[in-house]
PDB file of C-alpha atoms and ligand atoms in Angstrom:
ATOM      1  CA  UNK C  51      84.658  58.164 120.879  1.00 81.00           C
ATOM      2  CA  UNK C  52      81.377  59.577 118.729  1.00 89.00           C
ATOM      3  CA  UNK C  53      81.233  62.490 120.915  1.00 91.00           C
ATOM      4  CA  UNK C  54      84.996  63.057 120.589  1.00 93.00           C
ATOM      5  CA  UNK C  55      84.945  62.891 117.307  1.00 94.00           C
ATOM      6  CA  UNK C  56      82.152  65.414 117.040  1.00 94.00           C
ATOM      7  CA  UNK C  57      83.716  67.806 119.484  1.00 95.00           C
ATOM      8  CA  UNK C  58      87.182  67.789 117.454  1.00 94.00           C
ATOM      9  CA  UNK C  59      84.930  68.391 114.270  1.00 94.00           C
ATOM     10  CA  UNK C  60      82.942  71.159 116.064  1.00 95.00           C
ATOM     11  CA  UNK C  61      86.247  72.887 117.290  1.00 95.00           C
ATOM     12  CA  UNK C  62      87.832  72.767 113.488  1.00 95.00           C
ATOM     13  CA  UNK C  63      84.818  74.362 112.299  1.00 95.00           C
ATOM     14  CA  UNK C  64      84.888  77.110 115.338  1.00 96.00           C
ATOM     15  CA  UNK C  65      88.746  77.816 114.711  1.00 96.00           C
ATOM     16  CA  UNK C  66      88.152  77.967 110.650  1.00 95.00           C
ATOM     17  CA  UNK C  67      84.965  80.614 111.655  1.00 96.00           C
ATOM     18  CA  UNK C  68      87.240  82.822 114.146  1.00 96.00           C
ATOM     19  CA  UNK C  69      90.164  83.052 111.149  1.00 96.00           C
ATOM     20  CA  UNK C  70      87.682  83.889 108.510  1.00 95.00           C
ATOM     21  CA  UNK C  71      86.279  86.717 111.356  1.00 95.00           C
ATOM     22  CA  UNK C  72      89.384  87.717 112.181  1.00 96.00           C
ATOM     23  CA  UNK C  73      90.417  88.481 108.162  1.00 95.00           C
ATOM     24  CA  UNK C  74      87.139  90.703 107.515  1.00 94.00           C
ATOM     25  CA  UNK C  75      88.482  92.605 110.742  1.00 95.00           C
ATOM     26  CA  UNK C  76      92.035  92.833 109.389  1.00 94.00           C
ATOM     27  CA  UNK C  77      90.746  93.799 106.210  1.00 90.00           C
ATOM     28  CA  UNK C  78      87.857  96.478 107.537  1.00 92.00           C
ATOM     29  CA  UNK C  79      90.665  97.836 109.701  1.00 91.00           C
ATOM     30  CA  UNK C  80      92.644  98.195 106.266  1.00 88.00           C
ATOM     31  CA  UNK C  81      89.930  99.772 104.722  1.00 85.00           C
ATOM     32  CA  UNK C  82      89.172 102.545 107.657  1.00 89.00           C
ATOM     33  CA  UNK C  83      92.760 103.317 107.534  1.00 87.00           C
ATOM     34  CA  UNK C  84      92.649 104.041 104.104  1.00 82.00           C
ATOM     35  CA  UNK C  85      89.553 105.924 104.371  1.00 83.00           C
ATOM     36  CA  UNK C  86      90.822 107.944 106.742  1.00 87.00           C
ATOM     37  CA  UNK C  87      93.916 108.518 105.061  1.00 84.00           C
ATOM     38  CA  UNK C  88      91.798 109.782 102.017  1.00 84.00           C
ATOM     39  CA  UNK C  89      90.321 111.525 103.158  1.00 86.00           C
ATOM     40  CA  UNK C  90      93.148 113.492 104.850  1.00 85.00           C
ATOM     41  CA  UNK C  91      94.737 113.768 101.526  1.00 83.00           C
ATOM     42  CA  UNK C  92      92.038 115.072  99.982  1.00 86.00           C
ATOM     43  CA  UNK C  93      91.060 118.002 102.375  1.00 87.00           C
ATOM     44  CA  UNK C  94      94.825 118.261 102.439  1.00 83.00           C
ATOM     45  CA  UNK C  95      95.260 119.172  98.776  1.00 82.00           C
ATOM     46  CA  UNK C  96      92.126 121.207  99.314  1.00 90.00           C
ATOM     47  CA  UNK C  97      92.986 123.702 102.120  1.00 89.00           C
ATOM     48  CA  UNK C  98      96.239 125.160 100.567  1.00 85.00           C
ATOM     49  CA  UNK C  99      94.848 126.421  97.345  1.00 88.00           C
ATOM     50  CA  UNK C 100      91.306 127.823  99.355  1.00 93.00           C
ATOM     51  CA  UNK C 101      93.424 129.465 101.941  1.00 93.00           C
ATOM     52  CA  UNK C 102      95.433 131.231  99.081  1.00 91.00           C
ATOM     53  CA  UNK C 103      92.169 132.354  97.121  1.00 94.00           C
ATOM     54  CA  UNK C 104      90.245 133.165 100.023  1.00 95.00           C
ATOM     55  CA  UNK C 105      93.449 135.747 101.053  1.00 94.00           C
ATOM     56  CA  UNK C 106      93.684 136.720  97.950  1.00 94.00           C
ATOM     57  CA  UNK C 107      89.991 137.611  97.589  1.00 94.00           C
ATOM     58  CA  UNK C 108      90.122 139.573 100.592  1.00 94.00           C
ATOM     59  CA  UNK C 109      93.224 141.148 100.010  1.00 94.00           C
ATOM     60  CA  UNK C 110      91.833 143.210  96.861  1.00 93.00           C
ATOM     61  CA  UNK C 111      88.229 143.181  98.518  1.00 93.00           C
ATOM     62  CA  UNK C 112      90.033 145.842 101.243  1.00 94.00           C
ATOM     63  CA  UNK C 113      92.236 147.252  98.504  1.00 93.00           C
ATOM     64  CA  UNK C 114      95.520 146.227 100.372  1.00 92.00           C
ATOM     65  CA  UNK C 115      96.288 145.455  96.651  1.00 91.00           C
ATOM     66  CA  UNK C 116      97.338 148.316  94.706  1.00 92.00           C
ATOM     67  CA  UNK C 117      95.931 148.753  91.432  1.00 90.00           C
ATOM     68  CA  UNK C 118      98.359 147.802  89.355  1.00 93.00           C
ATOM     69  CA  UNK C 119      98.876 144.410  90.725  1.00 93.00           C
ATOM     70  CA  UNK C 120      95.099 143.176  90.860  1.00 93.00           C
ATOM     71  CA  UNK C 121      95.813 141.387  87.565  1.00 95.00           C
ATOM     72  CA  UNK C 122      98.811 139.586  89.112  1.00 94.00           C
ATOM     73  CA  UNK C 123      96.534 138.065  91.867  1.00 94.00           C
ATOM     74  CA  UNK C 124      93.460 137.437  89.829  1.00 95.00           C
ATOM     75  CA  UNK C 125      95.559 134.974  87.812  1.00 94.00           C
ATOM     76  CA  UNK C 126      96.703 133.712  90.773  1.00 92.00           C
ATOM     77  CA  UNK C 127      92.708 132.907  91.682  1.00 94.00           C
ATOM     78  CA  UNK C 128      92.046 131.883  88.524  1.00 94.00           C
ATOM     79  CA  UNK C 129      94.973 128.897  88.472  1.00 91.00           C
ATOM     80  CA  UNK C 130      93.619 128.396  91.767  1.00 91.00           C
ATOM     81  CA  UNK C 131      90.031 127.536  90.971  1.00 94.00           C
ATOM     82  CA  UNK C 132      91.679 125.778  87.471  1.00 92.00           C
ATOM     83  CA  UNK C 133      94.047 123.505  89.889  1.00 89.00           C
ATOM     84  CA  UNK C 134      91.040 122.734  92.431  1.00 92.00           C
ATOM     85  CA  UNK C 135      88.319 122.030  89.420  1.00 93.00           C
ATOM     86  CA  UNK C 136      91.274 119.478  87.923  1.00 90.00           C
ATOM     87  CA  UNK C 137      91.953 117.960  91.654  1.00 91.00           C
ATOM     88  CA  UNK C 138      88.003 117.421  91.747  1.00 91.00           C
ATOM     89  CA  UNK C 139      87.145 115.896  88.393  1.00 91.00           C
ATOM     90  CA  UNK C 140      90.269 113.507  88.603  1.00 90.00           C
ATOM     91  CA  UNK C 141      88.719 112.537  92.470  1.00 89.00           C
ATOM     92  CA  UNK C 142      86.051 111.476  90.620  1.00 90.00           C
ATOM     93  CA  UNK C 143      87.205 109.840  87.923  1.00 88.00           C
ATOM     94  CA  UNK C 144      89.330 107.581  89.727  1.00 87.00           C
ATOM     95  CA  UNK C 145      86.112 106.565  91.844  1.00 87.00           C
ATOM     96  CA  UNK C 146      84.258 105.962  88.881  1.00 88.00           C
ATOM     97  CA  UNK C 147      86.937 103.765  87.098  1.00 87.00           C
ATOM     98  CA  UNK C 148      87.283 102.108  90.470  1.00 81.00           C
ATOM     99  CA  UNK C 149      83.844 101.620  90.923  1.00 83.00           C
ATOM    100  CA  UNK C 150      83.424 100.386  87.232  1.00 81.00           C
ATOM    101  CA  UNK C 151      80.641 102.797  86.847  1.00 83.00           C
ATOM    102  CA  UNK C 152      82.626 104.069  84.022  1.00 83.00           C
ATOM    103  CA  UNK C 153      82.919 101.316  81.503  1.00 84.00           C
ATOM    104  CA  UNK C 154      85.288 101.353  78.804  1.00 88.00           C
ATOM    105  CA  UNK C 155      83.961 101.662  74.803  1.00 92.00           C
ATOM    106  CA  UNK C 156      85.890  98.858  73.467  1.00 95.00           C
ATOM    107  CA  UNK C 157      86.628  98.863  69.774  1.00 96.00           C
ATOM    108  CA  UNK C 158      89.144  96.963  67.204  1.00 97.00           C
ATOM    109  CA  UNK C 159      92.256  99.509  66.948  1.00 96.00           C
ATOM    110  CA  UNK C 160      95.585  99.820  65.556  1.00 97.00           C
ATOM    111  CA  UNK C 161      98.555  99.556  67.543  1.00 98.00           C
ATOM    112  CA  UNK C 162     100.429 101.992  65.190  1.00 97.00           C
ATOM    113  CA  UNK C 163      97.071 104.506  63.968  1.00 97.00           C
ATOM    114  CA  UNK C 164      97.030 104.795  67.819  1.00 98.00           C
ATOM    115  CA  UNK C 165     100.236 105.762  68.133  1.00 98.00           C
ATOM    116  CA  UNK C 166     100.310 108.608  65.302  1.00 98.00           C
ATOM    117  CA  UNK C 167      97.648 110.068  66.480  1.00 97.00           C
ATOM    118  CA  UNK C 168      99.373 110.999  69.995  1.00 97.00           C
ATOM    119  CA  UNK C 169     102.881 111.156  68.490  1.00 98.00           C
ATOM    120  CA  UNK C 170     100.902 114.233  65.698  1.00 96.00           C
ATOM    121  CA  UNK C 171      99.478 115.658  68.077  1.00 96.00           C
ATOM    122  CA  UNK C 172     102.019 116.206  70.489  1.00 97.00           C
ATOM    123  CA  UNK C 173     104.517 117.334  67.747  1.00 96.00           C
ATOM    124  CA  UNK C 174     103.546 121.060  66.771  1.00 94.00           C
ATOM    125  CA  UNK C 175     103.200 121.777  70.250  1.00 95.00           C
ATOM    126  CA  UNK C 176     107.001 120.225  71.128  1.00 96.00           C
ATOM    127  CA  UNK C 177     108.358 122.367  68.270  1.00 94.00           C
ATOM    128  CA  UNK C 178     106.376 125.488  69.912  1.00 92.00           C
ATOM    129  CA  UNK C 179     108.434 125.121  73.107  1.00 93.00           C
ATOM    130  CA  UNK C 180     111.366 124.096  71.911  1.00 94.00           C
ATOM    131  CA  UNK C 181     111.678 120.607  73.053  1.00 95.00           C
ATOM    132  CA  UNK C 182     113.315 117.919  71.423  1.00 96.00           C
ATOM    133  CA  UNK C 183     110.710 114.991  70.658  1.00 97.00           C
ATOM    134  CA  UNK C 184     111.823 112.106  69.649  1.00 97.00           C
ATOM    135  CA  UNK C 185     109.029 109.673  67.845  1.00 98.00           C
ATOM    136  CA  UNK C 186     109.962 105.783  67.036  1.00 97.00           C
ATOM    137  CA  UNK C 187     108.357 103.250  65.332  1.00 98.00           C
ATOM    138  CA  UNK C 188     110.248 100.254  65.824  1.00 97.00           C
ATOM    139  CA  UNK C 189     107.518  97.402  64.513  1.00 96.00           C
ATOM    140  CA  UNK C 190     104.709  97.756  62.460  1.00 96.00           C
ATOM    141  CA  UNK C 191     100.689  98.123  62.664  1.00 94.00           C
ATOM    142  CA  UNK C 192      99.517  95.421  65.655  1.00 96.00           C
ATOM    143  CA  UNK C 193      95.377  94.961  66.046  1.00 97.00           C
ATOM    144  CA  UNK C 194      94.459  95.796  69.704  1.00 97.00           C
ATOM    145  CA  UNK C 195      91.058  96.093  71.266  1.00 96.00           C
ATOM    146  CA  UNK C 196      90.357  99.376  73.222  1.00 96.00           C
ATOM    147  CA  UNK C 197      89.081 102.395  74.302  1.00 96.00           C
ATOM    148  CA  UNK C 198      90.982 105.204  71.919  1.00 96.00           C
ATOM    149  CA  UNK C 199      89.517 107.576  74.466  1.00 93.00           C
ATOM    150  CA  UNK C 200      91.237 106.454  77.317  1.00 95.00           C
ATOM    151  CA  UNK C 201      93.960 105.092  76.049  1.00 97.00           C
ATOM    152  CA  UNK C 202      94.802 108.501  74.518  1.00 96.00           C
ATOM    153  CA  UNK C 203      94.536 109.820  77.669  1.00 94.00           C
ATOM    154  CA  UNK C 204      96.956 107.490  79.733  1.00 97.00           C
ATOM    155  CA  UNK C 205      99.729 108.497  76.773  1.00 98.00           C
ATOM    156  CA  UNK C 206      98.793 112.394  77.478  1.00 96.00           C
ATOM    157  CA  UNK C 207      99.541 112.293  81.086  1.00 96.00           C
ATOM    158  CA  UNK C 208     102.716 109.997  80.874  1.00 98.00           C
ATOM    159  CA  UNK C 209     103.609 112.964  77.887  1.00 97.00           C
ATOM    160  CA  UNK C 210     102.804 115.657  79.763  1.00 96.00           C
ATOM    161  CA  UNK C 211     104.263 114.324  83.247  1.00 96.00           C
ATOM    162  CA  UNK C 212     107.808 114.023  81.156  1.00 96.00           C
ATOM    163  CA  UNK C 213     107.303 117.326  80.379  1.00 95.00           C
ATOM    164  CA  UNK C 214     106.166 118.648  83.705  1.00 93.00           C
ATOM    165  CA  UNK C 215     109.111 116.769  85.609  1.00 93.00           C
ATOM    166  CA  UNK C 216     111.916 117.398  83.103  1.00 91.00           C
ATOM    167  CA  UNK C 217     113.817 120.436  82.402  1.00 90.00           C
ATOM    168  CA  UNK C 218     113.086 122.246  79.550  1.00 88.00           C
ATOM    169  CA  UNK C 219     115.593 121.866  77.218  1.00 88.00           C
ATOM    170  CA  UNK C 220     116.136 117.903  78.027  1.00 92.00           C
ATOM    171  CA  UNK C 221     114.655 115.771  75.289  1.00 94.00           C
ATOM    172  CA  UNK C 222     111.286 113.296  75.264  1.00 96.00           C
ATOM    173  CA  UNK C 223     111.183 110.042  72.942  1.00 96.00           C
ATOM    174  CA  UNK C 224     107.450 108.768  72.720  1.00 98.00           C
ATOM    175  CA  UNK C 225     108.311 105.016  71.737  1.00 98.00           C
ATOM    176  CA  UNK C 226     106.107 102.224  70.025  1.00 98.00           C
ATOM    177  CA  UNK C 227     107.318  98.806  69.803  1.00 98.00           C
ATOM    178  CA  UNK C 228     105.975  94.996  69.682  1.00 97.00           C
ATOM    179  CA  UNK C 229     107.289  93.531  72.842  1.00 92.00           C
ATOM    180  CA  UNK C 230     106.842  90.093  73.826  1.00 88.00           C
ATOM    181  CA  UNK C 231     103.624  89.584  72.225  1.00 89.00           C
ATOM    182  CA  UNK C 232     102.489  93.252  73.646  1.00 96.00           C
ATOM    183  CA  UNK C 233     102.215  96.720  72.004  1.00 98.00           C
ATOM    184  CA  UNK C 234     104.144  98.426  74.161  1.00 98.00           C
ATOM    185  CA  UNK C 235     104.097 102.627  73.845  1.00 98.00           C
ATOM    186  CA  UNK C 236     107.054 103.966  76.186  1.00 97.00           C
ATOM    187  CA  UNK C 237     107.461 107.909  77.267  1.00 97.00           C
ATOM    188  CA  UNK C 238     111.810 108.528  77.887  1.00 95.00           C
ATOM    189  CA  UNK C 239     112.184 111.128  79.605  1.00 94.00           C
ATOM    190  CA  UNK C 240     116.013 112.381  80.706  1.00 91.00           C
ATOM    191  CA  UNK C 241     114.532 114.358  83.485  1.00 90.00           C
ATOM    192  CA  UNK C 242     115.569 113.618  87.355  1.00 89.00           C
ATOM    193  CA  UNK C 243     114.057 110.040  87.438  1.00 90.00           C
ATOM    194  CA  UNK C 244     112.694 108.713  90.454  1.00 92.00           C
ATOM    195  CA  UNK C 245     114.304 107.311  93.360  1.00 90.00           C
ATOM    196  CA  UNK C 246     114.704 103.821  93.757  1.00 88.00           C
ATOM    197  CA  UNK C 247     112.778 103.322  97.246  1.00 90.00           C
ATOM    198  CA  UNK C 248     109.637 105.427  95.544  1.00 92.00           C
ATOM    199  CA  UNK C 249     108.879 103.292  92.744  1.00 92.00           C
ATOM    200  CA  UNK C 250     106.618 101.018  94.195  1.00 92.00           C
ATOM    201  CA  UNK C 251     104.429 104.127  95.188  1.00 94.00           C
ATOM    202  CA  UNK C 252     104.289 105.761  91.819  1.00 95.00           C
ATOM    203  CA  UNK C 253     101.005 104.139  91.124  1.00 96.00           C
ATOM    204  CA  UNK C 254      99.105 104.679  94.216  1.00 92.00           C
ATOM    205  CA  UNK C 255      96.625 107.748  94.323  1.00 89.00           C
ATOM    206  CA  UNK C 256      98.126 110.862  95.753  1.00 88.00           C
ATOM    207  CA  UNK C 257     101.432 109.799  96.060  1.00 90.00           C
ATOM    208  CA  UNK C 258     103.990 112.203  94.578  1.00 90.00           C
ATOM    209  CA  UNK C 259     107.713 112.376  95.299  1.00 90.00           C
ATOM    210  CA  UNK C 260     108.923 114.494  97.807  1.00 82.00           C
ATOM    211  CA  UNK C 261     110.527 116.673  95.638  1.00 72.00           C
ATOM    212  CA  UNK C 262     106.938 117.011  93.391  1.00 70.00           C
ATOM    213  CA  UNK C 263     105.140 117.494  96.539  1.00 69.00           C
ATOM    214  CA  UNK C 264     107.708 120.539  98.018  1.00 66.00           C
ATOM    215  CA  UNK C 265     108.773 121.939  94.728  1.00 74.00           C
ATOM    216  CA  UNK C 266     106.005 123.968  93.423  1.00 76.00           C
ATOM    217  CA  UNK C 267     105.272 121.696  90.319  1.00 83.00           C
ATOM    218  CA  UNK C 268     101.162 121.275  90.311  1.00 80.00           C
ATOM    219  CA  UNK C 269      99.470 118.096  90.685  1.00 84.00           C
ATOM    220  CA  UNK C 270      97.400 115.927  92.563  1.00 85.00           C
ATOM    221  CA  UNK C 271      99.414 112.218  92.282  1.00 90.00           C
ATOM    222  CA  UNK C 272      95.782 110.459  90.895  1.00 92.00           C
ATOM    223  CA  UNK C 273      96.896 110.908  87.170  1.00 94.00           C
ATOM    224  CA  UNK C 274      99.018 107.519  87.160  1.00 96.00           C
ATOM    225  CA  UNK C 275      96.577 106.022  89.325  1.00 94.00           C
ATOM    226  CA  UNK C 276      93.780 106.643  87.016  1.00 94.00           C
ATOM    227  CA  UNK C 277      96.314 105.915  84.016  1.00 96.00           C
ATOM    228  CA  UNK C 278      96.933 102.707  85.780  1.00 96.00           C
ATOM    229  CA  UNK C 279      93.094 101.815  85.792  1.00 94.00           C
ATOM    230  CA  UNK C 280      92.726 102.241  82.630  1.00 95.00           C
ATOM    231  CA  UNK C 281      95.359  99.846  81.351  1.00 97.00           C
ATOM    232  CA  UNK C 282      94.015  97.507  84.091  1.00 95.00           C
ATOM    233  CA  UNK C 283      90.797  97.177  82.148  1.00 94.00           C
ATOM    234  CA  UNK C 284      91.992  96.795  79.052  1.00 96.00           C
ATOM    235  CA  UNK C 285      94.283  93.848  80.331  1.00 96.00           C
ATOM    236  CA  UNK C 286      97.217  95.772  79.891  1.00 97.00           C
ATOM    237  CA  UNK C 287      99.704  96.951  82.197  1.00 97.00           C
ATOM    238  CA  UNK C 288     101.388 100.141  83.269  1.00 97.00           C
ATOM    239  CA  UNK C 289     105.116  99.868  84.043  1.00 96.00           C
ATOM    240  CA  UNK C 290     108.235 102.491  84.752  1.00 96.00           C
ATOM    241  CA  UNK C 291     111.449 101.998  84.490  1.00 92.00           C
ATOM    242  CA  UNK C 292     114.444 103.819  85.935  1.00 87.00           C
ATOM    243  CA  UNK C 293     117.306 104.421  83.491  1.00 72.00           C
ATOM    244  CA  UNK C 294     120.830 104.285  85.155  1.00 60.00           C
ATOM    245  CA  UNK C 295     124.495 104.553  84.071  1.00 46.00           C
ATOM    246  CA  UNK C 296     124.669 106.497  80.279  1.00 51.00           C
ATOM    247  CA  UNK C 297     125.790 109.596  82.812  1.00 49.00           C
ATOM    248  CA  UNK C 298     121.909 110.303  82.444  1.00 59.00           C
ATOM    249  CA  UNK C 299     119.189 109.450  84.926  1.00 78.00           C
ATOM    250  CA  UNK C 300     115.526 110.109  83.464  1.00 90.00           C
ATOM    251  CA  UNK C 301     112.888 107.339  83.708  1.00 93.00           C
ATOM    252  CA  UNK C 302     110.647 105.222  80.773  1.00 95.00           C
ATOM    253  CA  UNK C 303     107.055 104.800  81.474  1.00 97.00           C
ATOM    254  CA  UNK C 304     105.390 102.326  79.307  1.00 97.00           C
ATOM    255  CA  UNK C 305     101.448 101.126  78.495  1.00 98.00           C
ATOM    256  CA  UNK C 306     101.738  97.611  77.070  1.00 98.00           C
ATOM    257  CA  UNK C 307      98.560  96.368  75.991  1.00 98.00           C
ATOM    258  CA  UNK C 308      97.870  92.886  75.073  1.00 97.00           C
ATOM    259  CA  UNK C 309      96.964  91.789  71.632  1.00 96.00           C
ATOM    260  CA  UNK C 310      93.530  91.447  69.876  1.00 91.00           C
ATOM    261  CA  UNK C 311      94.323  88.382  67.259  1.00 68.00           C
ATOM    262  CA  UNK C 312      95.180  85.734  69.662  1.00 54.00           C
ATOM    263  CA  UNK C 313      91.852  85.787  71.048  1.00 48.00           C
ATOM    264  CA  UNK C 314      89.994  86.800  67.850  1.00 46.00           C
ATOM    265  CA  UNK C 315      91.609  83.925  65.612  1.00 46.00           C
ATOM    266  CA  UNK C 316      91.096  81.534  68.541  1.00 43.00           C
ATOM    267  CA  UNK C 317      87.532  81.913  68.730  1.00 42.00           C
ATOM    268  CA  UNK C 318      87.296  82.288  64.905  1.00 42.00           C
ATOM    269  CA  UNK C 319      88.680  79.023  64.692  1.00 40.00           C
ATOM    270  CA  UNK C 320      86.209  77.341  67.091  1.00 41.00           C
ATOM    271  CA  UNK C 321      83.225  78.436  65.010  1.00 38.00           C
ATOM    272  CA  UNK C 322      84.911  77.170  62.057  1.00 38.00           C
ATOM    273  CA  UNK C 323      85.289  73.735  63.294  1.00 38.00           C
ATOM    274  CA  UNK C 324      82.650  71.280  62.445  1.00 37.00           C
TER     275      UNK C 324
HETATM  276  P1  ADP Q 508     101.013 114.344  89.673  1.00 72.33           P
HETATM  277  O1  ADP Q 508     101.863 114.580  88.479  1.00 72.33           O
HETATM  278  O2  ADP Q 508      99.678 115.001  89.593  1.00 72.33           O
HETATM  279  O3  ADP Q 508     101.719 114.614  90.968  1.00 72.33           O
HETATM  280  P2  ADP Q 508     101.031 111.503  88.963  1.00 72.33           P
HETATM  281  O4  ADP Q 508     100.200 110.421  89.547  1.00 72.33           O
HETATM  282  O5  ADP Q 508     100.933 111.746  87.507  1.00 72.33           O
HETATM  283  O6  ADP Q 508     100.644 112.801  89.778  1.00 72.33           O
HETATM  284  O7  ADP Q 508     102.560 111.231  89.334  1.00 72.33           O
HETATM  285  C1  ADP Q 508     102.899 110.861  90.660  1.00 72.33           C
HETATM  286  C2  ADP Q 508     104.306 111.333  90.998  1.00 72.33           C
HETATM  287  O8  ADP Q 508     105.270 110.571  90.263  1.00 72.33           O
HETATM  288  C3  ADP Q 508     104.586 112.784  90.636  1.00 72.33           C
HETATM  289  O9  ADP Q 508     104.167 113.654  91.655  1.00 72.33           O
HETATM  290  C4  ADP Q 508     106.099 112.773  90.476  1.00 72.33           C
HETATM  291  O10 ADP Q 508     106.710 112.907  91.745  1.00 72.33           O
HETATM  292  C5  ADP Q 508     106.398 111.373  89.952  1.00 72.33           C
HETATM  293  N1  ADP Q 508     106.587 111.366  88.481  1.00 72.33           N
HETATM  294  C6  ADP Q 508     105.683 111.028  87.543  1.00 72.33           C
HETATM  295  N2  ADP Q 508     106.201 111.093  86.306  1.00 72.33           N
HETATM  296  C7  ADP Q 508     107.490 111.479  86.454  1.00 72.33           C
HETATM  297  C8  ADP Q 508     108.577 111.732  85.538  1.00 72.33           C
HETATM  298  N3  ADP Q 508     108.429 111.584  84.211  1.00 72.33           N
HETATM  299  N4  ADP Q 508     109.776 112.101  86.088  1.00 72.33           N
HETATM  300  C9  ADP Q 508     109.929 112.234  87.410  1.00 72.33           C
HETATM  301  N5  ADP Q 508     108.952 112.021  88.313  1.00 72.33           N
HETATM  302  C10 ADP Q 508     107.740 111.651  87.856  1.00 72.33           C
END
């Protein structure tokens, strides 16, 4: 009955080792079909722009270009090298935030100086291009604790993706609001929104929507991946929502970032206690 006993023990312990194997395979398996799929999007995204340069290049190098139109194709290169140099830094970027070699500078903010500061200096150049911007303060200053840097830079690119994805003339509303317990900044755009069965693949790195992807508009799909990691490490989340009915479509992305006092007066408190 000893022996029995020891054998059933032995086999639990062999069947919990095999599931535990079986996991890290499931998982490695994951993680080579990722890397593979990077790395297909990435010489992907590559190629195109090369193959146009590299014709281009040529193309004046054995004067099939006339004169007159060098200029034409030597912006052409130059967006070129601009779009590749962009694709590149925000490649490594994202593996830096991922990686957490790039740590954020964390300092006491306000919810509301944070919020003028994109909302002033997005303004002049709205007004330049003719494009209604609506700016709303709907609560009042809120402490936060944050990297101004980055944050500013999560509130650019959901900006300047309204812009890029929304017809000219449609309007933007950059929104700041106290939301259950959060500051919450929101970007309304009234452009073509996003279908329903794409949302959950906004956030993942070099997704775009089909349309994005076949319509000409640049990009790489990493900016809301990075703009996602950033909110991640300062405990905050990224969110979009897709507006419906009001005869409009358009979509609200919103950074809501958790605030500093609750943990500040709670530890304040501690040390005050006897
Ligand atoms: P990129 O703009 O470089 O393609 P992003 O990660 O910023 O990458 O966005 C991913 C995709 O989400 C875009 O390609 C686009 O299809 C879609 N998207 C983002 N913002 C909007 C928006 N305001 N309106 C419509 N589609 C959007």
């Amino acid at each position: 009955a000893d022996l029995e006993h020891k054998v059933r023990l032995r086999t639990a312990e062999l069947k919990e080792m095999n599931d535990e194997l079986e996991m890290r395979v499931r998982e490695l398996t994951r993680l080579e079909q990722w890397r593979k799929e990077l790395f297909m999007n990435i010489s992907h995204d590559l190629k195109t722009p090369i193959t146009l340069i590299q014709g281009y290049i040529e193309a004046i190098h054995e004067g099939v270009i006339p004169e007159e139109q060098t200029g034409f194709y030597l912006r052409r290169i130059r967006d070129g090298i601009a779009a590749i140099t962009h694709f590149v830094r925000s490649l490594n970027e994202l593996s830096l935030l991922e990686t957490r070699q790039l740590a954020a500078r964390m300092e006491p903010l306000d919810a509301t100086e944070l919020f003028r500061a994109i909302a002033s200096k997005w303004a002049p150049y709205m007004e330049l291009a003719g494009r209604p911007f609506r700016i709303e303060r709907l609560s009042g200053g809120a402490p936060l604790l944050g990297d101004a840097h980055l944050l500013g830079r999560v509130l650019d690119n959901l900006i300047e993706n309204a812009l890029k994805y929304t017809e000219e003339r449609l309007p933007v509303a950059f929104r700041y609001e106290l939301a259950e317990g959060a500051a919450k900044f929101s970007v309304i755009d009234a452009g073509p929104g996003i279908p329903e069965d794409a949302i959950p693949y906004v956030f993942n790195s070099f997704y775009r929507v089909d349309k994005s992807r076949n319509s000409g508009i640049p990009g790489s799909g990493l900016g809301l991946s990075i703009a996602k990691e950033i909110a991640a490490m300062h405990g905050g989340e990224l969110s979009v929502d897709v507006r419906r009915g009001e005869g409009g479509s358009g979509c609200t992305f919103a950074l809501s970032l958790p605030l500093r006092q609750e943990a500040g007066a709670a530890s304040e408190r501690r040390t005050e206690a006897p």
